[in-house]
Tab-separated table of C-alpha atoms and ligand atoms in Angstrom:
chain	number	residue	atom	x	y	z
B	1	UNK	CA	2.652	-26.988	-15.935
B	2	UNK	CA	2.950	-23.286	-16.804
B	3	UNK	CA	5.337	-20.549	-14.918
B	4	UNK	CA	4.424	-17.787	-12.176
B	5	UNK	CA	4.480	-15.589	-15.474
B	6	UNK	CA	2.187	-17.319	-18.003
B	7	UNK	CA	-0.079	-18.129	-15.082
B	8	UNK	CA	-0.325	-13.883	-14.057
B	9	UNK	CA	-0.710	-13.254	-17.339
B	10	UNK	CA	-3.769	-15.807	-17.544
B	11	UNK	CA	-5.089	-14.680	-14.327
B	12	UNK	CA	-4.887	-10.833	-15.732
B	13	UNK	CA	-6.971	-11.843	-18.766
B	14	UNK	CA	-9.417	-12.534	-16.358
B	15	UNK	CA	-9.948	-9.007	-14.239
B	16	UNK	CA	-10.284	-5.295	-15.092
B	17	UNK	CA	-10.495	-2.200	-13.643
B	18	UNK	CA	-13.966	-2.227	-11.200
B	19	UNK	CA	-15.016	1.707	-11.847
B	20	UNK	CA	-15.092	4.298	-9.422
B	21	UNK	CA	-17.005	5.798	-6.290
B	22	UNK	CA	-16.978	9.226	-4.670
B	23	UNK	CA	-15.478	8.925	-1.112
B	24	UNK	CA	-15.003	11.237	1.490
B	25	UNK	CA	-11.121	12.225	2.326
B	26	UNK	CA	-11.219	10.730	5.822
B	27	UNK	CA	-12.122	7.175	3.791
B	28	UNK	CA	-9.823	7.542	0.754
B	29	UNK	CA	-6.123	6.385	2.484
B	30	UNK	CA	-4.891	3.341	0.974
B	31	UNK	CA	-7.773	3.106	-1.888
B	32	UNK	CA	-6.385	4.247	-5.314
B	33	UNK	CA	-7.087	7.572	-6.757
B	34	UNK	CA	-8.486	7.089	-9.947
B	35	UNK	CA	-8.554	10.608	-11.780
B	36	UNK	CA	-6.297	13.445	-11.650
B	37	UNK	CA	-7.432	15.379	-8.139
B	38	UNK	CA	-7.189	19.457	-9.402
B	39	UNK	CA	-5.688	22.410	-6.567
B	40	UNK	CA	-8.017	25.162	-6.513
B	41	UNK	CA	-6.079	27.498	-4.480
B	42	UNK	CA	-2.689	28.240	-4.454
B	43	UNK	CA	-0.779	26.837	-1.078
B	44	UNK	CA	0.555	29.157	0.543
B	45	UNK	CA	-2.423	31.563	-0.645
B	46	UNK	CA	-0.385	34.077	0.168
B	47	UNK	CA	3.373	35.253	0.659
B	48	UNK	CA	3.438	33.941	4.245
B	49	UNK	CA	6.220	34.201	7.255
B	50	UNK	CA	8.156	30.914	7.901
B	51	UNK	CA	9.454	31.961	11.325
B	52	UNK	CA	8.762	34.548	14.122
B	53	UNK	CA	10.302	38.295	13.953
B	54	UNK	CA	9.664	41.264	12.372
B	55	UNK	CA	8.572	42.320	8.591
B	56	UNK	CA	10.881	44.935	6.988
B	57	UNK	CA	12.112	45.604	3.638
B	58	UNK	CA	15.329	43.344	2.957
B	59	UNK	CA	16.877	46.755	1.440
B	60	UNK	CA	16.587	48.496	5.189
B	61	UNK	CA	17.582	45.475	6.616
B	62	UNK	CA	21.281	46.033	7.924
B	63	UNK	CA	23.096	45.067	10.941
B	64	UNK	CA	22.241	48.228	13.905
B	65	UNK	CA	19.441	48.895	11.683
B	66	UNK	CA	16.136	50.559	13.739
B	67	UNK	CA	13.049	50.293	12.897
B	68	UNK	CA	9.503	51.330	14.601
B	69	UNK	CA	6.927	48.245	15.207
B	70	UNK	CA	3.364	49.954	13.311
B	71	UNK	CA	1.099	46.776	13.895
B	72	UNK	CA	0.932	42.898	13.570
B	73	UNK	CA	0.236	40.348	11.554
B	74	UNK	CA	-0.940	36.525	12.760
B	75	UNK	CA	-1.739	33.221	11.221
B	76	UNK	CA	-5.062	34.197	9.939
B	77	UNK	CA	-5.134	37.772	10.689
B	78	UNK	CA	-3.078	39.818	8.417
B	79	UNK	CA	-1.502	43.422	8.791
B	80	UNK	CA	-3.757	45.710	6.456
B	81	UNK	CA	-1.921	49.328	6.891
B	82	UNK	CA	0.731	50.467	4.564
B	83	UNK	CA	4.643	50.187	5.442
B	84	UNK	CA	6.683	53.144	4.929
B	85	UNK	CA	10.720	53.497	5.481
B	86	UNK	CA	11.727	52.626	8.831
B	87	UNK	CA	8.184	50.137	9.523
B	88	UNK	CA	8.234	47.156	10.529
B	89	UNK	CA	5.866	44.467	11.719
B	90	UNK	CA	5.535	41.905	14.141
B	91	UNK	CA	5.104	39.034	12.494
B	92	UNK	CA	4.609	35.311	13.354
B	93	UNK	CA	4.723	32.009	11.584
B	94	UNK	CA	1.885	31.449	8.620
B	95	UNK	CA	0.703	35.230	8.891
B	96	UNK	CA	0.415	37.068	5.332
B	97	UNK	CA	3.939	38.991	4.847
B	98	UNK	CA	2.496	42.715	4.660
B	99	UNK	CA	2.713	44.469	1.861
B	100	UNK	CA	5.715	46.401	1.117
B	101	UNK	CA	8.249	43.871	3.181
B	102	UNK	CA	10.147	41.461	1.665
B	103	UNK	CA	12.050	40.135	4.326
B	104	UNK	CA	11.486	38.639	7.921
B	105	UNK	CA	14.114	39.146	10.345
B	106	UNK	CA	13.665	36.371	13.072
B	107	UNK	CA	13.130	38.104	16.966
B	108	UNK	CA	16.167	36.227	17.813
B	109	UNK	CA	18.085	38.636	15.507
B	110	UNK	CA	16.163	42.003	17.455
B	111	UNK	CA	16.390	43.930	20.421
B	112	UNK	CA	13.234	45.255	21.123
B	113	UNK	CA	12.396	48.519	23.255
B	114	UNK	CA	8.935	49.247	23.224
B	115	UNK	CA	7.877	50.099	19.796
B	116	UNK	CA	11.721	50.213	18.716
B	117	UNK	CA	13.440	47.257	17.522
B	118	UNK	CA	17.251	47.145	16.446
B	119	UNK	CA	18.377	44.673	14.703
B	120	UNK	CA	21.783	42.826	15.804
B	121	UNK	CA	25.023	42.738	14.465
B	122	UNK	CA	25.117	38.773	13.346
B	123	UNK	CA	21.899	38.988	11.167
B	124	UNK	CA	20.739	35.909	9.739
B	125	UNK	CA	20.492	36.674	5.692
B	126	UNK	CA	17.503	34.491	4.817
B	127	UNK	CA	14.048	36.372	4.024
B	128	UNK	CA	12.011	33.682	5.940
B	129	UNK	CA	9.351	34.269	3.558
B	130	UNK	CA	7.096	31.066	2.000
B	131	UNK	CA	6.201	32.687	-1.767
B	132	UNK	CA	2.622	32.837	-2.346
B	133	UNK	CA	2.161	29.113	-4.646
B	134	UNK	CA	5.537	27.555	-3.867
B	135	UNK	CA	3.740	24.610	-2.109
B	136	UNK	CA	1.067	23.870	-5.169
B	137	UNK	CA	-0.505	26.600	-7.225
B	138	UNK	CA	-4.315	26.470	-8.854
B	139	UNK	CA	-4.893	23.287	-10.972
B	140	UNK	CA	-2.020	21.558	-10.346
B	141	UNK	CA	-2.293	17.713	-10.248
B	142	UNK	CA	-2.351	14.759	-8.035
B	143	UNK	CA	-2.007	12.391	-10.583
B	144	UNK	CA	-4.298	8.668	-10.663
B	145	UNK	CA	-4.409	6.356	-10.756
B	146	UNK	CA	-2.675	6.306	-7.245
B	147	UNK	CA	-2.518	4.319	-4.097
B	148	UNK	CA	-3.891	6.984	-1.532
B	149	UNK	CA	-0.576	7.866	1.227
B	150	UNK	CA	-1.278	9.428	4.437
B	151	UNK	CA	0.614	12.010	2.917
B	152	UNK	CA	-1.406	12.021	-0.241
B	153	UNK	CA	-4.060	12.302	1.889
B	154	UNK	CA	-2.522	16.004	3.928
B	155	UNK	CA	-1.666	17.064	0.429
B	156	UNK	CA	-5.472	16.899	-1.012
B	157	UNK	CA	-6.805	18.607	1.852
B	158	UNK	CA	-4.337	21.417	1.492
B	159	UNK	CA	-5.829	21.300	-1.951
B	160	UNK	CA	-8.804	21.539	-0.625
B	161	UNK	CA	-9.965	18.473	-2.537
B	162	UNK	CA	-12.955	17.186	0.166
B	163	UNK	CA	-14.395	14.009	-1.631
B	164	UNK	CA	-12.360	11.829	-4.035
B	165	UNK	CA	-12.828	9.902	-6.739
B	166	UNK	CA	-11.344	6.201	-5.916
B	167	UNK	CA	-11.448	3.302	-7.658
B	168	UNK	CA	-14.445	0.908	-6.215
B	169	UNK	CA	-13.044	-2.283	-3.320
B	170	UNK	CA	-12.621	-5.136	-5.145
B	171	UNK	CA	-15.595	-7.295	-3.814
B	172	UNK	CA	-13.787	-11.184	-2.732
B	173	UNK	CA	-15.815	-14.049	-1.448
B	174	UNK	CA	-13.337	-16.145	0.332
B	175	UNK	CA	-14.500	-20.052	-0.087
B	176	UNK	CA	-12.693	-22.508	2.952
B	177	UNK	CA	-13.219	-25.856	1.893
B	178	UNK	CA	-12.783	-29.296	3.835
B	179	UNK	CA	-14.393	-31.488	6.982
B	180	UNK	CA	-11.697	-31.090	8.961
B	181	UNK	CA	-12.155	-27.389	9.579
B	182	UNK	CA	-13.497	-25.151	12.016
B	183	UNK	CA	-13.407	-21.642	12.813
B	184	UNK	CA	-11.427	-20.154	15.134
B	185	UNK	CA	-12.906	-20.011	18.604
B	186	UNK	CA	-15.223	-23.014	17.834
B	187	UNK	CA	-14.218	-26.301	19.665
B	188	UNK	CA	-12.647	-28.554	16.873
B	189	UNK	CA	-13.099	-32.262	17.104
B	190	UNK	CA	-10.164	-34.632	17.210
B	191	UNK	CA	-9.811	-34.863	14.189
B	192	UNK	CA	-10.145	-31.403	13.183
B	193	UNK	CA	-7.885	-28.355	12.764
B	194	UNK	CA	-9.009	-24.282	12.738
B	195	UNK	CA	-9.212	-22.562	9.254
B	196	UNK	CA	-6.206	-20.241	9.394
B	197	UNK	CA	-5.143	-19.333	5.924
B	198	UNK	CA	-8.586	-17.863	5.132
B	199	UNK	CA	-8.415	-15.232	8.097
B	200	UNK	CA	-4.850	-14.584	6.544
B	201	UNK	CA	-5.810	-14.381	3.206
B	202	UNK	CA	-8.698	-11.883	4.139
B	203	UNK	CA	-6.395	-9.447	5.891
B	204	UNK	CA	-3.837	-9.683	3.009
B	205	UNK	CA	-6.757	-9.221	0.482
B	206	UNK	CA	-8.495	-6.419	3.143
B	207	UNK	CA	-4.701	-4.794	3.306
B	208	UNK	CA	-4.109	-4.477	-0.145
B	209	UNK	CA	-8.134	-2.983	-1.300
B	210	UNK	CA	-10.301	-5.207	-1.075
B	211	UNK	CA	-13.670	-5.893	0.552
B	212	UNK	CA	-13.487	-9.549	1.609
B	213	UNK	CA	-16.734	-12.196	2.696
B	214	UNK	CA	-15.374	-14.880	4.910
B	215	UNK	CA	-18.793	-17.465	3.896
B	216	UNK	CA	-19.701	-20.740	5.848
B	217	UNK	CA	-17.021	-23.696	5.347
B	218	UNK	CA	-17.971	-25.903	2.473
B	219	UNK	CA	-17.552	-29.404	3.297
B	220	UNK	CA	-16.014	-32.066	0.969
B	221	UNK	CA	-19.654	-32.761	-0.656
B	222	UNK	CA	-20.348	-31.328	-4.010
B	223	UNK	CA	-23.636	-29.823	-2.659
B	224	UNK	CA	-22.024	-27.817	-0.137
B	225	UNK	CA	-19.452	-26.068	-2.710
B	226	UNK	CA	-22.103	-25.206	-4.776
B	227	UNK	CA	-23.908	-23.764	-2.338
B	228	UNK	CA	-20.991	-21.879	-1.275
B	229	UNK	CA	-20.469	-20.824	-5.169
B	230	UNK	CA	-23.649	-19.729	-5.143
B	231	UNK	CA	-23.328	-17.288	-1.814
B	232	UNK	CA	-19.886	-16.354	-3.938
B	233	UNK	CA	-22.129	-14.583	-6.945
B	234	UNK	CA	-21.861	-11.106	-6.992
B	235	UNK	CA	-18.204	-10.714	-5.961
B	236	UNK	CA	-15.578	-9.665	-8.157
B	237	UNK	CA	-13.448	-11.948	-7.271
B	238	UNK	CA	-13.989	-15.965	-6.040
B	239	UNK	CA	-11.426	-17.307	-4.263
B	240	UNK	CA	-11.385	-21.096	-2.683
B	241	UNK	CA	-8.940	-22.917	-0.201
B	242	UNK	CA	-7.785	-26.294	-0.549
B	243	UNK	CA	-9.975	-29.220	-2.120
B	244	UNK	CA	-8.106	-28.219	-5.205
B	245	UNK	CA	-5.601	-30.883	-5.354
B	246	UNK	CA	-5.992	-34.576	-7.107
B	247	UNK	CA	-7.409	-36.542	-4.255
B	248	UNK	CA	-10.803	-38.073	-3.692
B	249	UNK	CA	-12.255	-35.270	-1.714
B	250	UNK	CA	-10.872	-32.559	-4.096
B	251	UNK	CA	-13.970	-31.833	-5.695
B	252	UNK	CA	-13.561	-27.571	-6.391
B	253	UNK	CA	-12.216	-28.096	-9.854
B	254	UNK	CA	-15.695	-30.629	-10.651
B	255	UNK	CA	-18.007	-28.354	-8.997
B	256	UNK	CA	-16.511	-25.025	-10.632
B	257	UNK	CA	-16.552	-27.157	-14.058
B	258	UNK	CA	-20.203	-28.524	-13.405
B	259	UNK	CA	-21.208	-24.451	-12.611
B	260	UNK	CA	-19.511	-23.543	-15.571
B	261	UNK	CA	-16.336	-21.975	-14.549
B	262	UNK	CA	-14.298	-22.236	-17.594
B	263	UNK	CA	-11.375	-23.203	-16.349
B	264	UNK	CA	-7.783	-21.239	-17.587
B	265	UNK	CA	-5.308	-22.560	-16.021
B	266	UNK	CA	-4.755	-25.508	-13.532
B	267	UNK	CA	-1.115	-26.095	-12.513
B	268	UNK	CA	1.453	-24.076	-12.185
B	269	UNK	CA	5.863	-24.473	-12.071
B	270	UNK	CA	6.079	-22.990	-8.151
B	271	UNK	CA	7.028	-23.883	-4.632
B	272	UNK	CA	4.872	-23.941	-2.735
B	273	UNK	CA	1.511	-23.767	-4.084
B	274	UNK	CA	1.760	-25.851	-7.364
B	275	UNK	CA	-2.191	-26.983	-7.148
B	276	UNK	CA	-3.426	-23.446	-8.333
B	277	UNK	CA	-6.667	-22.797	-10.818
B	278	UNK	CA	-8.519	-20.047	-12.294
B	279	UNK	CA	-11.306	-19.180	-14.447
B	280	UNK	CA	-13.828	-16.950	-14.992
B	281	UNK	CA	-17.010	-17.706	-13.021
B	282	UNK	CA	-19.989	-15.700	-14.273
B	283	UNK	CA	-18.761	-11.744	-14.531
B	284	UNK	CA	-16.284	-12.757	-11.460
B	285	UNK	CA	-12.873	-14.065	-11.473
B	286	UNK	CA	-12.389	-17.561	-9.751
B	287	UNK	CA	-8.976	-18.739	-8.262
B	288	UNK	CA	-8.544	-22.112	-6.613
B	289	UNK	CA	-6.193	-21.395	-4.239
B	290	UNK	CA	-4.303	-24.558	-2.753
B	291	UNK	CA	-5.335	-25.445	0.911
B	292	UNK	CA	-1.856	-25.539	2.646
B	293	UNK	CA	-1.915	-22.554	4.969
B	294	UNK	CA	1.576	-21.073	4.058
B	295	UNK	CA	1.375	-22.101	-0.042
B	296	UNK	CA	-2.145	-20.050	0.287
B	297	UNK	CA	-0.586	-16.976	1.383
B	298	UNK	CA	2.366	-17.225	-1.070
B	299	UNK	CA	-0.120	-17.479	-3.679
B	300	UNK	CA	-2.235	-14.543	-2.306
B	301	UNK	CA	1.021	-12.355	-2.144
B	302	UNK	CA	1.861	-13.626	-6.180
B	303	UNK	CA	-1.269	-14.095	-7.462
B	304	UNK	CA	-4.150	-12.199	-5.714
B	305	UNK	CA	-2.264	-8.859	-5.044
B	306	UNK	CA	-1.223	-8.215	-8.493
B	307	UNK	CA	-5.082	-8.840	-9.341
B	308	UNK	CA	-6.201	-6.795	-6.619
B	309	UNK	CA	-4.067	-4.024	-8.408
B	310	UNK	CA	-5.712	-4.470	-12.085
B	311	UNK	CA	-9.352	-4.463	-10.563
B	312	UNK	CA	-8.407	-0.608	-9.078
B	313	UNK	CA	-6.928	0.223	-11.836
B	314	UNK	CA	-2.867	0.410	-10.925
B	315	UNK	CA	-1.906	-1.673	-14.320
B	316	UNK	CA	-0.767	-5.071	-14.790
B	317	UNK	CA	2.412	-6.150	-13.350
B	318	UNK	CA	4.352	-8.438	-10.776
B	319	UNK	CA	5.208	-7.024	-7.661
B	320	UNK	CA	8.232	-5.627	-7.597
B	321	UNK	CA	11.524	-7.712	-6.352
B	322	UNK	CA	13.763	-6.111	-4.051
B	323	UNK	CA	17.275	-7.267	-4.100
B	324	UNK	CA	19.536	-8.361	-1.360
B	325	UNK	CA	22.273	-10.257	-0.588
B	326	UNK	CA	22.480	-14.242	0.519
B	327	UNK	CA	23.668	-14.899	4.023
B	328	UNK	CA	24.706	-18.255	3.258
B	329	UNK	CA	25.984	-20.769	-0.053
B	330	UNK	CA	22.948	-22.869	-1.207
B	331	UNK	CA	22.961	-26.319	-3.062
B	332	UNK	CA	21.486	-26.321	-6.520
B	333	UNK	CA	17.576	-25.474	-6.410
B	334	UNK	CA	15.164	-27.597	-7.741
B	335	UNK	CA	12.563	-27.397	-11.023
B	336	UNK	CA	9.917	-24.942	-9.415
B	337	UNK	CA	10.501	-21.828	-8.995
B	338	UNK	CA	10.546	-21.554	-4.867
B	339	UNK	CA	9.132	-19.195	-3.105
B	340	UNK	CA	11.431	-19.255	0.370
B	341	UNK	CA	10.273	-18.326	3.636
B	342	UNK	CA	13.287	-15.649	4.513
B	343	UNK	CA	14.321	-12.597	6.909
B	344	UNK	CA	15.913	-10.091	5.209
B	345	UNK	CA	18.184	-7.793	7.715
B	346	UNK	CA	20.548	-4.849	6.618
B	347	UNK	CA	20.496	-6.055	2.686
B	348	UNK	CA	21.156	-9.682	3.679
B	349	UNK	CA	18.655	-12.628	3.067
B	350	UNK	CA	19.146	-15.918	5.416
B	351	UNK	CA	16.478	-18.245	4.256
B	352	UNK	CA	14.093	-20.042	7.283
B	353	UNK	CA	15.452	-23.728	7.963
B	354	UNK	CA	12.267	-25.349	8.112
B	355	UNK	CA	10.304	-24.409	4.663
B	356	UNK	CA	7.268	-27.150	4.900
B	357	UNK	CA	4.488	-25.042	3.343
B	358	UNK	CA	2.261	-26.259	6.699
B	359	UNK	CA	4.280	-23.307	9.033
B	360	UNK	CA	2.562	-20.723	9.852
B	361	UNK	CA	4.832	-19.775	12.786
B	362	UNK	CA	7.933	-19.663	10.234
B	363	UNK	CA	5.670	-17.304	7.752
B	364	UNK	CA	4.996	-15.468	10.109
B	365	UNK	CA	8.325	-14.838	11.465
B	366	UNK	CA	9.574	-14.088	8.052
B	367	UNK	CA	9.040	-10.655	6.451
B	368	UNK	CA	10.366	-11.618	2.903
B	369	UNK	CA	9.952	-14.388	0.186
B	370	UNK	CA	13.360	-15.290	-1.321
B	371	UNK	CA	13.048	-16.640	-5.367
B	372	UNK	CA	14.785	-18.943	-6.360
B	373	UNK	CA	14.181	-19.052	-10.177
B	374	UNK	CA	13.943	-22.912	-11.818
B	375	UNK	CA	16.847	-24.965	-11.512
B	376	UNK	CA	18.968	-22.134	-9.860
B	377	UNK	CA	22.561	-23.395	-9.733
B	378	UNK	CA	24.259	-23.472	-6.287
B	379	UNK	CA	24.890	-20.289	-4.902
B	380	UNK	CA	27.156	-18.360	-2.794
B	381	UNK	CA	27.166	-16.280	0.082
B	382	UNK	CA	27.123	-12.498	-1.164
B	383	UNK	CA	25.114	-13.731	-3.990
B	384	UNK	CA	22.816	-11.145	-5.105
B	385	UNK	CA	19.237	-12.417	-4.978
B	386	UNK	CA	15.528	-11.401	-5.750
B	387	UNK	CA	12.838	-11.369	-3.074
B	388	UNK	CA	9.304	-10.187	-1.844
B	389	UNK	CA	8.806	-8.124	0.689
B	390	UNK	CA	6.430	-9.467	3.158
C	1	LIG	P1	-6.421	-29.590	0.515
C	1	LIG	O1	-5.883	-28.730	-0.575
C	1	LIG	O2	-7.891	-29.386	0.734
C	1	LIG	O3	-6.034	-31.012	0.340
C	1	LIG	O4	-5.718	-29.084	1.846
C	1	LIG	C1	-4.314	-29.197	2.036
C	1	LIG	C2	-3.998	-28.988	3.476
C	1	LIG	O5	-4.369	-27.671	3.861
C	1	LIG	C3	-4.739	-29.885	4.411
C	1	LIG	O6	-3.854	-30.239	5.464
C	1	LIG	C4	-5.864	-29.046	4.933
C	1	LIG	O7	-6.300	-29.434	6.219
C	1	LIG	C5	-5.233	-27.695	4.976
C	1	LIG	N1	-6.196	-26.614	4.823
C	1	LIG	C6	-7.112	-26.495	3.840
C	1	LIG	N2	-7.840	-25.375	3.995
C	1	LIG	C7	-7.362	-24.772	5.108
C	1	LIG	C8	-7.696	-23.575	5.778
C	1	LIG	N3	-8.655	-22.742	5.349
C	1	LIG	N4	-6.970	-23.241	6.895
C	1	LIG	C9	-5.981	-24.061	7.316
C	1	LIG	N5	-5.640	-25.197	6.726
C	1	LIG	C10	-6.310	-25.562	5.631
C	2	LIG	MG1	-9.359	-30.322	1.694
């Protein structure tokens, strides 16, 4: 058996960056930016107001000062006439700061008579003026590669950056293997249960970039996973559920053999999810994941994220562990290194009771996977200790 490490660093021998498309901006939050996206315009274009009141030179500006109001100057309509001694202009927020003031003295600071303003005794000092450039200015950078933020997003169309350059979805066939499954909404026989894990896995996969195919349920006949491996060609990535185990009706590992799937990897040191494979299946990457709903979407969250993040491009690396502290003492761990069902609340981590990797209600009422590393000694309350969020 090999660790969560060696078997990461197998499965990221297998993928690479996919290349990149030309999207849209409306279609480019949460893909990754994969070059540098350029400003070409300076934000603010302009020197612009920050607040409603009146333009004047900062040097005029003193308390029982008066001033005459010449014109007016608006978000997108500026005030074009010069300003001499004892001018000033209205002014409201985003408008263009007229030439020859350098100061904006909110109308909360001004009495106003007709054209005449005077401005109070309390004055507020600040100029209330957004320099021309002090948001971005002309070529500066949005750096990729980049996972795409809604605020990424406000910030390249303030660059005025229309279409992006992304890196392409990671295409995933998702294989669901076994007789005893049917979809959900179907009537299952007695004997049968609803595929669950594959719906999960596809909005984890979908969630974190990738384009995921949900095909037809292969039964436990070697005919129907090859047929299934054979809807899986073109992906990028081939993943399977269950039938990857050591019983009789585990056939993926002899069918993925027999269709030449050189195999990389098949076991590896972890709870839960120890029946895990990979290989390389044509130009795609195959992963055997095991069929067990909740060890399927531990392994998606350790295994098949940290792919999805090499195929667009974001490097090579485990997601990060957050750090908290243990609610309660634990008794020594065991061999594997466990992946623990958990809810982490204000920095502490109380680990679910019931951790049978069959529970989909407890996975889904955790948000965080607790590690406990290979033969962890007992620990304490207060303990500090690594997890994934969820
Ligand atoms: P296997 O690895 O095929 O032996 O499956 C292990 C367990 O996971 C069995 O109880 C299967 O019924 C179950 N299982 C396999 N695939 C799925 C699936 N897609 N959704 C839910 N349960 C599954
Ligand atoms: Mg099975």
């Amino acid at each position: 058996m090999i660790t969560v490490d060696q078997a990461l660093d197998h499965l990221f021998s297998l993928v690479g960056p996919l290349g990149s498309e030309t999207v849209p901006l409306t279609d480019a939050a949460g893909r990754v930016l994969a070059n540098d996206a350029v400003a070409t315009r300076d934000q603010p274009p302009f020197a612009a107001s920050s607040m409603d009141g009146y333009a004047v030179q900062n040097a005029e500006a003193q308390p029982g000062a008066r001033f005459t109001v010449i014109g007016e100057a608006a978000a997108g309509h500026r005030f074009d006439g010069p300003m001499a001694p004892g001018h000033a202009v209205r002014i409201f927020t985003g408008a263009p700061v007229p030439e020859g003031a350098d100061r904006v003295v909110i109308q909360e600071d001004v009495t106003r008579d007709g054209d005449q303003i005077t401005l109070n005794d309390n004055l507020d000092g600040k100029p209330y003026i957004r320099p021309s450039g002090s948001d971005f200015k002309t070529g500066d950078c949005l750096k990729g590669p980049r996972l795409l933020s809604a605020s990424d997003i406000a910030l390249l169309a303030s660059m005025n950056v229309a279409q992006v350059q992304v890196a392409r979805m990671p295409d995933v066939a998702l294989i669901s293997t076994g007789d005893e499954l049917v979809w959900p909404g179907e009537t299952p026989g007695p004997d049968q249960i609803i595929a669950s894990n594959t719906f999960g896995l596809k909005a984890l996969l979908d969630q974190h970039g990738a384009r995921t195919r949900i095909l037809p349920i292969a039964r436990d006949t070697r005919p129907a996973l090859e047929s299934a491996f054979e809807l899986a060609r073109g992906a990028d990535l081939v993943v399977t559920i269950g039938g990857a185990s050591v019983g009789d009706h585990d056939l993926v590992g002899d069918v993925a053999a027999d269709l030449g799937v050189e195999r990389a990897f098949y076991k590896v040191k972890m709870r839960p999810g120890k029946p895990l494979m990979a290989g390389r299946f044509g130009s795609a990457a195959m992963v055997g994941l095991p069929g067990n709903p909740v060890s399927a979407m531990v392994c998606g969250h350790v295994f098949l994220r940290p792919m999805l993040r090499v195929m667009q491009g974001l490097g090579a690396a485990p997601l990060s562990r957050l750090t908290a502290r243990l609610g309660h003492d634990m008794p020594q761990g065991g061999p594997r290194e466990h992946y623990m069902r958990a809810i982490v609340k204000d920095g502490i981590i109380t680990p679910e009771p019931r951790q049978d990797s069959a529970l989909l209600s407890v996975l889904a009422d955790a948000n965080a996977l607790m590690i406990r590393p290979a033969d962890d000694p007992a620990r304490k309350a207060g303990d500090a200790v690594h997890y994934l969020s969820l």
